[in-house]
Short mmCIF file of N, CA, C and O in Angstrom, two decimals:
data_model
loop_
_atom_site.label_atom_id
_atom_site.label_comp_id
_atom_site.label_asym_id
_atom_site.label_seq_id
_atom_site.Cartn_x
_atom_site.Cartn_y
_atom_site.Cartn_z
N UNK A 1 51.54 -132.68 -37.65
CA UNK A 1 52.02 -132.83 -39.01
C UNK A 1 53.54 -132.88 -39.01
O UNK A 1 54.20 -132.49 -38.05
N UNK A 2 53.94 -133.25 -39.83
CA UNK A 2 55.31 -133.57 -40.05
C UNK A 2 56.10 -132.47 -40.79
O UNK A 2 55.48 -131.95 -41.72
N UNK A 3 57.40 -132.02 -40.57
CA UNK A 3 57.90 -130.66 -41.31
C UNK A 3 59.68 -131.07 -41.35
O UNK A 3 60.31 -131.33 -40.32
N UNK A 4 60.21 -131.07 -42.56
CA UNK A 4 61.47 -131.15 -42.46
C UNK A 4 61.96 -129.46 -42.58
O UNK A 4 61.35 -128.57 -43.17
N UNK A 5 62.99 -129.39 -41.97
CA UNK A 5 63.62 -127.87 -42.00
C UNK A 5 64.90 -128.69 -42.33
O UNK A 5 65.38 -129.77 -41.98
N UNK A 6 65.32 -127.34 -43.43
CA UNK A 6 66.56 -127.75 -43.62
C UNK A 6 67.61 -126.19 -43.59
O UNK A 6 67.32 -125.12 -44.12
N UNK A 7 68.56 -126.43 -42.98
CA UNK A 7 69.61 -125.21 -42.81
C UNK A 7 70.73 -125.24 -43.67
O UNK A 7 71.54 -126.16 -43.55
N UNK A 8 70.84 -124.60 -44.29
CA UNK A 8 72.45 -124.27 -44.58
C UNK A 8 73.35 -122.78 -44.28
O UNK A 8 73.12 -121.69 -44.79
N UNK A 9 74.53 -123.16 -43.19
CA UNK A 9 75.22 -122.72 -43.14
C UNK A 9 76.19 -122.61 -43.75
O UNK A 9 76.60 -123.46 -44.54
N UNK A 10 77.01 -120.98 -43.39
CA UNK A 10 77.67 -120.27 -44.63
C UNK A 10 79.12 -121.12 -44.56
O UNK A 10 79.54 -121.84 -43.65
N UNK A 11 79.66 -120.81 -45.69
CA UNK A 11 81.35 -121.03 -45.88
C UNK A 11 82.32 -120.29 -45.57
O UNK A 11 83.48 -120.58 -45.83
N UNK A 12 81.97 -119.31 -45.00
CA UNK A 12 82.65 -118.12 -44.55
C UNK A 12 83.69 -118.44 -43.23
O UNK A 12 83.41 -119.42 -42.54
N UNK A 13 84.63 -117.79 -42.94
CA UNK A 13 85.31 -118.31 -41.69
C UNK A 13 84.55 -117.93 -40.07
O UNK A 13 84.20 -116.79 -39.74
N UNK A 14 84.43 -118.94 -39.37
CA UNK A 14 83.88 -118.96 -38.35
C UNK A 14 82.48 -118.77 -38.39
O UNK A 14 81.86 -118.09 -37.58
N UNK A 15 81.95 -119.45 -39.43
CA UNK A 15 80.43 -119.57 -40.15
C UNK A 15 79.37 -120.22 -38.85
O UNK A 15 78.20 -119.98 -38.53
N UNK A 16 80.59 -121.30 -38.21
CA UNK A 16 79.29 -122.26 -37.55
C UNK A 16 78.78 -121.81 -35.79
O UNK A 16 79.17 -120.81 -35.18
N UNK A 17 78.03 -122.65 -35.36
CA UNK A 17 78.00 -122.07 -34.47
C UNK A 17 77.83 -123.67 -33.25
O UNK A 17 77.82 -124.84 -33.64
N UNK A 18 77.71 -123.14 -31.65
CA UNK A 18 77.11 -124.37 -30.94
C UNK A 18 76.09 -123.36 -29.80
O UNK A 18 76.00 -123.74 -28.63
N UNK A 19 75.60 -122.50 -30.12
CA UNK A 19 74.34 -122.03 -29.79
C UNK A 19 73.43 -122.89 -29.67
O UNK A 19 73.51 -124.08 -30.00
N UNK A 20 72.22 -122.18 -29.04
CA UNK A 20 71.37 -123.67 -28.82
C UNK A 20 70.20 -122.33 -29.84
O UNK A 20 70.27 -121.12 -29.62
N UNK A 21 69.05 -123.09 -31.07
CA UNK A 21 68.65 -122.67 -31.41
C UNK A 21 67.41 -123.08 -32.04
O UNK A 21 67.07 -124.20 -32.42
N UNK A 22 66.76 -121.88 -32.09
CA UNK A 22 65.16 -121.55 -32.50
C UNK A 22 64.71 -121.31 -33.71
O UNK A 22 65.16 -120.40 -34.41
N UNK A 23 63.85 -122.05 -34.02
CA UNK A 23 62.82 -120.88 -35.47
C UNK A 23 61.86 -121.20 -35.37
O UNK A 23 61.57 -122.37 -35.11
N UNK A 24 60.77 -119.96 -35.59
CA UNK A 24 59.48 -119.96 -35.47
C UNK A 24 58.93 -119.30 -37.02
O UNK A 24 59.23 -118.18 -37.42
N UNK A 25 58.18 -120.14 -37.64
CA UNK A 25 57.42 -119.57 -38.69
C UNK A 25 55.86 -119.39 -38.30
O UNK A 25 55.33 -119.62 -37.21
N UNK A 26 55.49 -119.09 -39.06
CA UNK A 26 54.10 -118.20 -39.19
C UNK A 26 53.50 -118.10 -40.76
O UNK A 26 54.14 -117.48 -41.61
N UNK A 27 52.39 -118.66 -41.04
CA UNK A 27 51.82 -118.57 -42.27
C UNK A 27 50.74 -117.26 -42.51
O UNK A 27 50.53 -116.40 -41.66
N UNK A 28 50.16 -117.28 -43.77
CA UNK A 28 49.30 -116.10 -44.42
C UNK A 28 48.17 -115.79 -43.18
O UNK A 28 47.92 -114.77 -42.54
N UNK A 29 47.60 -117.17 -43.18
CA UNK A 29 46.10 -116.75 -41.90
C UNK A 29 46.87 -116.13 -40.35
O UNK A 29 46.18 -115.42 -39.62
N UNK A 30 47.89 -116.38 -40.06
CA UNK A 30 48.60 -116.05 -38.61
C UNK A 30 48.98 -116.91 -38.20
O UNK A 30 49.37 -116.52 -37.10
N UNK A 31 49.28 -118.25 -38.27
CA UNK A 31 49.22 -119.22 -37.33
C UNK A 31 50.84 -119.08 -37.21
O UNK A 31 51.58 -118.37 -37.88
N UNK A 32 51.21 -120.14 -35.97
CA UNK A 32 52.47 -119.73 -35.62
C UNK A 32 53.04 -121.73 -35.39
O UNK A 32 52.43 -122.65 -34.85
N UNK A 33 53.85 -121.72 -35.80
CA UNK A 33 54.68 -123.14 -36.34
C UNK A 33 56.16 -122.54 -34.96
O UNK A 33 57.03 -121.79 -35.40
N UNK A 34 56.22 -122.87 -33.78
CA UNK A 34 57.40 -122.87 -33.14
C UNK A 34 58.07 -123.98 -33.14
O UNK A 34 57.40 -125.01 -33.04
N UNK A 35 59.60 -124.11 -33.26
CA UNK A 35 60.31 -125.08 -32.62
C UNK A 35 61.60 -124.71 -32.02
O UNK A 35 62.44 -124.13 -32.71
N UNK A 36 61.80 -124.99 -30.87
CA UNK A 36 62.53 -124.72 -30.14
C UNK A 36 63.80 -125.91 -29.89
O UNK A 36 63.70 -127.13 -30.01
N UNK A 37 65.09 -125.04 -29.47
CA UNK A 37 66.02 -125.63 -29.54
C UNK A 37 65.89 -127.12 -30.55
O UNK A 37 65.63 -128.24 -30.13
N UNK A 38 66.10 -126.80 -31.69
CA UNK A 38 66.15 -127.67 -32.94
C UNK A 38 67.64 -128.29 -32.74
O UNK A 38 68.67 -127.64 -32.63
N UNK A 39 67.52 -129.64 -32.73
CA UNK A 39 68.60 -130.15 -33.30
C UNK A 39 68.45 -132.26 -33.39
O UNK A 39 67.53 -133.03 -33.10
N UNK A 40 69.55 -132.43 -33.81
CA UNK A 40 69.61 -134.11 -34.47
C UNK A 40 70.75 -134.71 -33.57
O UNK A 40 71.08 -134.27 -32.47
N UNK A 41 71.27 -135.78 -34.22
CA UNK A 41 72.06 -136.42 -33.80
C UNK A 41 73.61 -136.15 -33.81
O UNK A 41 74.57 -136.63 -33.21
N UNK A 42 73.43 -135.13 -34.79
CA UNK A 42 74.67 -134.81 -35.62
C UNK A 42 75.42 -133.64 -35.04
O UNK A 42 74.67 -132.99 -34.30
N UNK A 43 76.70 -133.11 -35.11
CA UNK A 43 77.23 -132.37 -34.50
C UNK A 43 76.84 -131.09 -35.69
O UNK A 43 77.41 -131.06 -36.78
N UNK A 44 75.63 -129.91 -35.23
CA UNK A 44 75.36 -129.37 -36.28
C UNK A 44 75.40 -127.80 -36.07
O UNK A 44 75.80 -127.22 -35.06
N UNK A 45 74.81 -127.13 -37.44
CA UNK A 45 75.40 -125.70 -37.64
C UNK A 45 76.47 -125.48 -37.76
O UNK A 45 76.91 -124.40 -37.36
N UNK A 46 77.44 -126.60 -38.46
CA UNK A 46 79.20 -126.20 -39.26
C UNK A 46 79.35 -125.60 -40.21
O UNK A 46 78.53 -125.58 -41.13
N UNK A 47 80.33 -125.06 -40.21
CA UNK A 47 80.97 -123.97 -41.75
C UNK A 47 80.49 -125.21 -42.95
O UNK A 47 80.80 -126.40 -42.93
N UNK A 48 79.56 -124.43 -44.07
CA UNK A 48 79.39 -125.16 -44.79
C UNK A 48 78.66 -126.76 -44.71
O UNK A 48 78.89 -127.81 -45.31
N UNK A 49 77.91 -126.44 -43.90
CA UNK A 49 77.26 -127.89 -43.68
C UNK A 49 75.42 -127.20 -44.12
O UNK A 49 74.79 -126.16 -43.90
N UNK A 50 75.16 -128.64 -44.88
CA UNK A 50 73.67 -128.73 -44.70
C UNK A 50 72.75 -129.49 -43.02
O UNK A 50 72.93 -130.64 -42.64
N UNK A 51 72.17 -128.85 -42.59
CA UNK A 51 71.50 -130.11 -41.31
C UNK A 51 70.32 -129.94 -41.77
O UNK A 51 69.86 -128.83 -42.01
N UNK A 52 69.73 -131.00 -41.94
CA UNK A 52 68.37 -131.32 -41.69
C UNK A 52 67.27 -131.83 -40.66
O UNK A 52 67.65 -132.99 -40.49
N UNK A 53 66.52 -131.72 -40.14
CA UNK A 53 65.69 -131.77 -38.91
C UNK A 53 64.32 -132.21 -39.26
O UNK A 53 63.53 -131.50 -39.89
N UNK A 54 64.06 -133.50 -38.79
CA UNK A 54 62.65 -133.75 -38.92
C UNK A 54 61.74 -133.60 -37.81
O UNK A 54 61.82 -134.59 -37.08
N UNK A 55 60.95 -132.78 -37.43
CA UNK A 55 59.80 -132.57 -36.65
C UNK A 55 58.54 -132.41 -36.87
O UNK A 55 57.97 -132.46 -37.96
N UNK A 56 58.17 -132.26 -36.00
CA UNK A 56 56.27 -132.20 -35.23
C UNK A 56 55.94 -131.18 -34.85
O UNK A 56 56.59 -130.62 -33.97
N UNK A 57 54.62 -130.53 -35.51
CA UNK A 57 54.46 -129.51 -35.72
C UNK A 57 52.43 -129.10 -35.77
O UNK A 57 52.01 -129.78 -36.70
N UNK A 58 51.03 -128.17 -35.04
CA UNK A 58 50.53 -128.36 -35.71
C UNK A 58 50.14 -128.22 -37.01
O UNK A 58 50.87 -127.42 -37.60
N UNK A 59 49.26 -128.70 -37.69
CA UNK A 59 49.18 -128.93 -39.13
C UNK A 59 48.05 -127.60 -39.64
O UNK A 59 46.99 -127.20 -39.16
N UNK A 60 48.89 -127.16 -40.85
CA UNK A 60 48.17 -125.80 -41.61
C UNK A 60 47.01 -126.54 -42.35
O UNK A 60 47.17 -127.73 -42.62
N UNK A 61 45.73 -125.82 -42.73
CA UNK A 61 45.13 -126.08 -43.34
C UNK A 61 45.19 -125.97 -44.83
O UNK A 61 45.67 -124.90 -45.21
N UNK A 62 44.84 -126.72 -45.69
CA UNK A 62 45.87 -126.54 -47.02
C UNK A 62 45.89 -125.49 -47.74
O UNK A 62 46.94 -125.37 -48.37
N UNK A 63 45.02 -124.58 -47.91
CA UNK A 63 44.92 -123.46 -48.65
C UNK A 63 46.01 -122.41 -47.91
O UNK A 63 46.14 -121.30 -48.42
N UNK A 64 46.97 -122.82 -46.45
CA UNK A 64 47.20 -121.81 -45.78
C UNK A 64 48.75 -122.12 -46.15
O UNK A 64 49.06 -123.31 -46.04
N UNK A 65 49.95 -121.06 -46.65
CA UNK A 65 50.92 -121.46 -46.53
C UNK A 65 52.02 -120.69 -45.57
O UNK A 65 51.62 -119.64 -45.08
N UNK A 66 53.54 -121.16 -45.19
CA UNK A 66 54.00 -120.73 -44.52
C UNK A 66 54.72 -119.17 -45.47
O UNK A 66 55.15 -119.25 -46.62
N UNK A 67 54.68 -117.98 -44.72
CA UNK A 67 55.50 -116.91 -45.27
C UNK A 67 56.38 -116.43 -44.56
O UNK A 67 57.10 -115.64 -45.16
N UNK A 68 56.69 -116.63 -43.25
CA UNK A 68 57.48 -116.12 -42.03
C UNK A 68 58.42 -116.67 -41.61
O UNK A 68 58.25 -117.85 -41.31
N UNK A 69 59.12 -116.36 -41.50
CA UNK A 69 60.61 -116.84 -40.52
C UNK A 69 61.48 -116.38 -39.74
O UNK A 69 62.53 -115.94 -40.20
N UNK A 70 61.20 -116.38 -38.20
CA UNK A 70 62.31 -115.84 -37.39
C UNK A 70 62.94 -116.82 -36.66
O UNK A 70 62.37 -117.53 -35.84
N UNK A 71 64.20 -116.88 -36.96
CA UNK A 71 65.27 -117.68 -36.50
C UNK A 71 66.04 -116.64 -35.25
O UNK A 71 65.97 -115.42 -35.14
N UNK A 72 66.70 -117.50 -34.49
CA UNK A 72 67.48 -116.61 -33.20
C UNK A 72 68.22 -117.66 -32.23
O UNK A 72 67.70 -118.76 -32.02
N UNK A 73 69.15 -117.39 -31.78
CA UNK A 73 70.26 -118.13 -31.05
C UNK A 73 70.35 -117.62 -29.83
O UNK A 73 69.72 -116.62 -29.50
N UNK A 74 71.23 -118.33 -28.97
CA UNK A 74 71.26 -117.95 -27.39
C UNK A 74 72.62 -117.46 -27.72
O UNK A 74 73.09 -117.06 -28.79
N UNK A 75 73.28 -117.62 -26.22
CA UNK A 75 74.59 -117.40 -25.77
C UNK A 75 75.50 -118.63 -25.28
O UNK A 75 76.64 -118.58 -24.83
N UNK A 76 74.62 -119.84 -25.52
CA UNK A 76 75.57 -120.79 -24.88
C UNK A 76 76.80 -121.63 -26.20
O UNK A 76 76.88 -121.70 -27.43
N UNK A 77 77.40 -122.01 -25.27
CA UNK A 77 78.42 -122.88 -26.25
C UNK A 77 79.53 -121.97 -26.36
O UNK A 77 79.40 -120.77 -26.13
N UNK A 78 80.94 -122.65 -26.79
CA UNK A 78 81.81 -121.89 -27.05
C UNK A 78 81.92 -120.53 -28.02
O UNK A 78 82.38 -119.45 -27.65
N UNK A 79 81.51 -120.77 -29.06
CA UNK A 79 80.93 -120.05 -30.48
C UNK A 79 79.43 -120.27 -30.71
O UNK A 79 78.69 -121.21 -31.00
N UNK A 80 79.32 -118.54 -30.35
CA UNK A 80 77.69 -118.27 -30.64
C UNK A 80 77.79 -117.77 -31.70
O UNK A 80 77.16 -118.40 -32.55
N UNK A 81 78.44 -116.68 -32.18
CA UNK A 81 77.63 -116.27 -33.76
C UNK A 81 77.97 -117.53 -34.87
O UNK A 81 78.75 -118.48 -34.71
N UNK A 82 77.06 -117.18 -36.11
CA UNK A 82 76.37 -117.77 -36.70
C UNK A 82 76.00 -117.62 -38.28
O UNK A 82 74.89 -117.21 -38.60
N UNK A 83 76.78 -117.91 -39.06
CA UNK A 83 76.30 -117.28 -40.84
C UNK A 83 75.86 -118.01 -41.35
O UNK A 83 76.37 -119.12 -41.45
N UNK A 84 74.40 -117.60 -42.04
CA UNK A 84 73.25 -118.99 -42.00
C UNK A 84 72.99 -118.49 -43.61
O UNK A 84 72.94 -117.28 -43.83
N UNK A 85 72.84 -119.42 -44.67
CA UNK A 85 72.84 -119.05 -45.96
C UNK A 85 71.26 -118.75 -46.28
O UNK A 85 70.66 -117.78 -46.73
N UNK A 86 70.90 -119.91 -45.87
CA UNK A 86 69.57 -119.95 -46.30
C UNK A 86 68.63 -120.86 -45.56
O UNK A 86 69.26 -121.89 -45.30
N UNK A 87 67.59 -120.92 -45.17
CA UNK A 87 66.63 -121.89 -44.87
C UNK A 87 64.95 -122.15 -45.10
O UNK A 87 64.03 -121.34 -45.17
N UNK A 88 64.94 -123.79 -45.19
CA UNK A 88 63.66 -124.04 -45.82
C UNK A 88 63.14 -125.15 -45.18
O UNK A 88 63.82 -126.03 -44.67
N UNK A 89 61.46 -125.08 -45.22
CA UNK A 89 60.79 -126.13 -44.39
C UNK A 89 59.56 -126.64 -45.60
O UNK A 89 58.74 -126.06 -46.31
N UNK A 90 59.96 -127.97 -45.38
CA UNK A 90 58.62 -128.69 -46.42
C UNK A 90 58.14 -129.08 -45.61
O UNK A 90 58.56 -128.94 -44.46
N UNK A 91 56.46 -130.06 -46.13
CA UNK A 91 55.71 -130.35 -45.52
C UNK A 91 54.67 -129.54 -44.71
O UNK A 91 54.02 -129.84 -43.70
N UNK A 92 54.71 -128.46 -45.44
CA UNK A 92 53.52 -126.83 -45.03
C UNK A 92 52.84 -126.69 -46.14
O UNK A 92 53.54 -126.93 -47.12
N UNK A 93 51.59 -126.35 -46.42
CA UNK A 93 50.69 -125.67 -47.59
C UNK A 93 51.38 -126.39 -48.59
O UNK A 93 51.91 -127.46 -48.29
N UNK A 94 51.45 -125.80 -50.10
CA UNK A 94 51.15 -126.51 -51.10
C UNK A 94 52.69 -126.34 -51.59
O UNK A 94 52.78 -126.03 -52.78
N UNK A 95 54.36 -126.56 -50.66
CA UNK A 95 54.87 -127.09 -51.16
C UNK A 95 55.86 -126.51 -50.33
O UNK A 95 55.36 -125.95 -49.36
N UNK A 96 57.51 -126.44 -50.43
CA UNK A 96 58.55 -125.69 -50.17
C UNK A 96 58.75 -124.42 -49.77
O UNK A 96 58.76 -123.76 -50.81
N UNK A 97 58.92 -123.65 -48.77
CA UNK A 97 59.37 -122.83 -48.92
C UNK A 97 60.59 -122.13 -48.17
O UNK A 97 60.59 -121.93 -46.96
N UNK A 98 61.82 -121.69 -49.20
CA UNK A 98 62.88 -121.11 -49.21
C UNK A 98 62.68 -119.71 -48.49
O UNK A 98 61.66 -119.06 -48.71
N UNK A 99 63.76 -119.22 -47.57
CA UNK A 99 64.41 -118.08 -47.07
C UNK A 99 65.28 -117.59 -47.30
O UNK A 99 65.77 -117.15 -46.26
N UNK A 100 65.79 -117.38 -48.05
CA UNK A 100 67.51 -116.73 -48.35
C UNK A 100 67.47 -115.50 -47.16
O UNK A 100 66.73 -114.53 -47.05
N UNK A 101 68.95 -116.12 -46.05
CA UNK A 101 69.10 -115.70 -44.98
C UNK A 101 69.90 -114.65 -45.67
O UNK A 101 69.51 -113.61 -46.19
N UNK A 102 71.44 -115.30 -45.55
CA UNK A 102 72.49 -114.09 -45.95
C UNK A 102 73.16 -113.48 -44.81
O UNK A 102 73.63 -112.38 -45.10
N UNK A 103 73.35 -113.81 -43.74
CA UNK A 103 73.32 -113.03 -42.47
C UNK A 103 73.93 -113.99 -41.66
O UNK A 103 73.84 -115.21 -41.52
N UNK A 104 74.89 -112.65 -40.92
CA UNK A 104 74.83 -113.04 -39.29
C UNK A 104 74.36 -113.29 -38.35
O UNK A 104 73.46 -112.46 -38.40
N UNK A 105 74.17 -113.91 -37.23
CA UNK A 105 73.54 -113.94 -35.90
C UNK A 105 74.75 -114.07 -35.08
O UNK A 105 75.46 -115.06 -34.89
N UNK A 106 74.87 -112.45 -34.50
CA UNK A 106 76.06 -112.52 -33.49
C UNK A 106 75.60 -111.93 -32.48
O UNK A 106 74.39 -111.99 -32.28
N UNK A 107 76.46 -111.20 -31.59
CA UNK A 107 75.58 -110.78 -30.33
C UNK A 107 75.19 -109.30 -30.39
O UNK A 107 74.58 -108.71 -29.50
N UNK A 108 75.69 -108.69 -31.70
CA UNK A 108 74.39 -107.21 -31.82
C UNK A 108 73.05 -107.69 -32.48
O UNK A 108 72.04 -107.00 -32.41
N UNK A 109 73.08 -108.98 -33.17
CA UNK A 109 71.58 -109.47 -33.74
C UNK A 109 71.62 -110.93 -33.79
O UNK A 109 72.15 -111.74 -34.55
N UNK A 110 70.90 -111.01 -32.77
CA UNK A 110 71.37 -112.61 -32.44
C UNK A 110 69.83 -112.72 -32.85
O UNK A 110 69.32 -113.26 -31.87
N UNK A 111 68.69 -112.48 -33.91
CA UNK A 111 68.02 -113.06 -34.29
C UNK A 111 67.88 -112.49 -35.78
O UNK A 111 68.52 -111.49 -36.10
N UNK A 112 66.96 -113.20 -36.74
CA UNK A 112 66.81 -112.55 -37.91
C UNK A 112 65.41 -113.18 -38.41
O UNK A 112 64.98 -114.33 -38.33
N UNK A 113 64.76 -111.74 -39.09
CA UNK A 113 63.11 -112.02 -39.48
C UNK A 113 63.24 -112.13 -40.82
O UNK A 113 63.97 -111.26 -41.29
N UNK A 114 62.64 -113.19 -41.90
CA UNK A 114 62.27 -113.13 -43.16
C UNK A 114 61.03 -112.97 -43.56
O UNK A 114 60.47 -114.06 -43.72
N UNK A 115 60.32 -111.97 -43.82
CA UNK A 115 58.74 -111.47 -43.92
C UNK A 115 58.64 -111.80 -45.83
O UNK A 115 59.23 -111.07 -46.62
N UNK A 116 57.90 -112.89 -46.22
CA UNK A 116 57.44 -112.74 -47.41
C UNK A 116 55.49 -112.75 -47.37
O UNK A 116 54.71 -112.88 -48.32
N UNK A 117 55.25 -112.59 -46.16
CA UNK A 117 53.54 -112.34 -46.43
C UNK A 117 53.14 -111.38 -47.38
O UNK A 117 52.12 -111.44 -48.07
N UNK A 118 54.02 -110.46 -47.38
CA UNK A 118 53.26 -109.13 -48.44
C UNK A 118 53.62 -109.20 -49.79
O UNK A 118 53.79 -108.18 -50.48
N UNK A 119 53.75 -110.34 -50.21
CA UNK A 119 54.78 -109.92 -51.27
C UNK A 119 55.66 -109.82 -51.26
O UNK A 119 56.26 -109.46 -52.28
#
């Protein structure tokens, strides 16, 4: 199935990053949506930039939607940490769904979990 993710990084100084990087979601039934080292054509994860990413993914069954999100970065590249505003992947269950990050990824938490399964 097909899934656009879209990132936005923060405006903050030294917001962006050239980490090489991950997110793995996970929907209501368990299933697990990985993609690894995500990236495009574009020079991406800049202060204030939107990137978008189109990938391949398998496909949820429709009643099932995505609630999970753990994102996480390495150590490579000049500038690893990372202030990520928010992120969202369409093309899952029955429509959009948003993460409001808010956060760093530096090297005391170079990953971050968004749990909306429970409510």
């Amino acid at each position: 199935c097909a899934y656009t993710i879209s990132i936005q990084t923060g405006c903050v100084d030294r917001a962006g990053t050239d980490a090489n990087i991950d997110i793995f979601f996970s929907s209501f039934q368990g299933r697990l949506l990985p993609f690894y080292n995500i990236d495009n054509k574009d020079d991406n994860f800049e202060k204030c930039q939107l990137d978008t990413f189109d990938l391949h993914g398998d496909c949820l069954p429709n009643e099932d939607k995505i609630c999970r999100m753990i994102i996480e970065r390495d150590n490579s590249g000049r500038y690893q940490d990372w202030y990520i505003d928010w992120i969202q992947i369409t093309g899952a269950g029955d429509g959009p769904q948003k993460f409001n990050v808010d956060a760093w990824l530096d090297n005391v938490n170079r990953s971050k979990e968004i749990d909306l399964c429970n409510g």
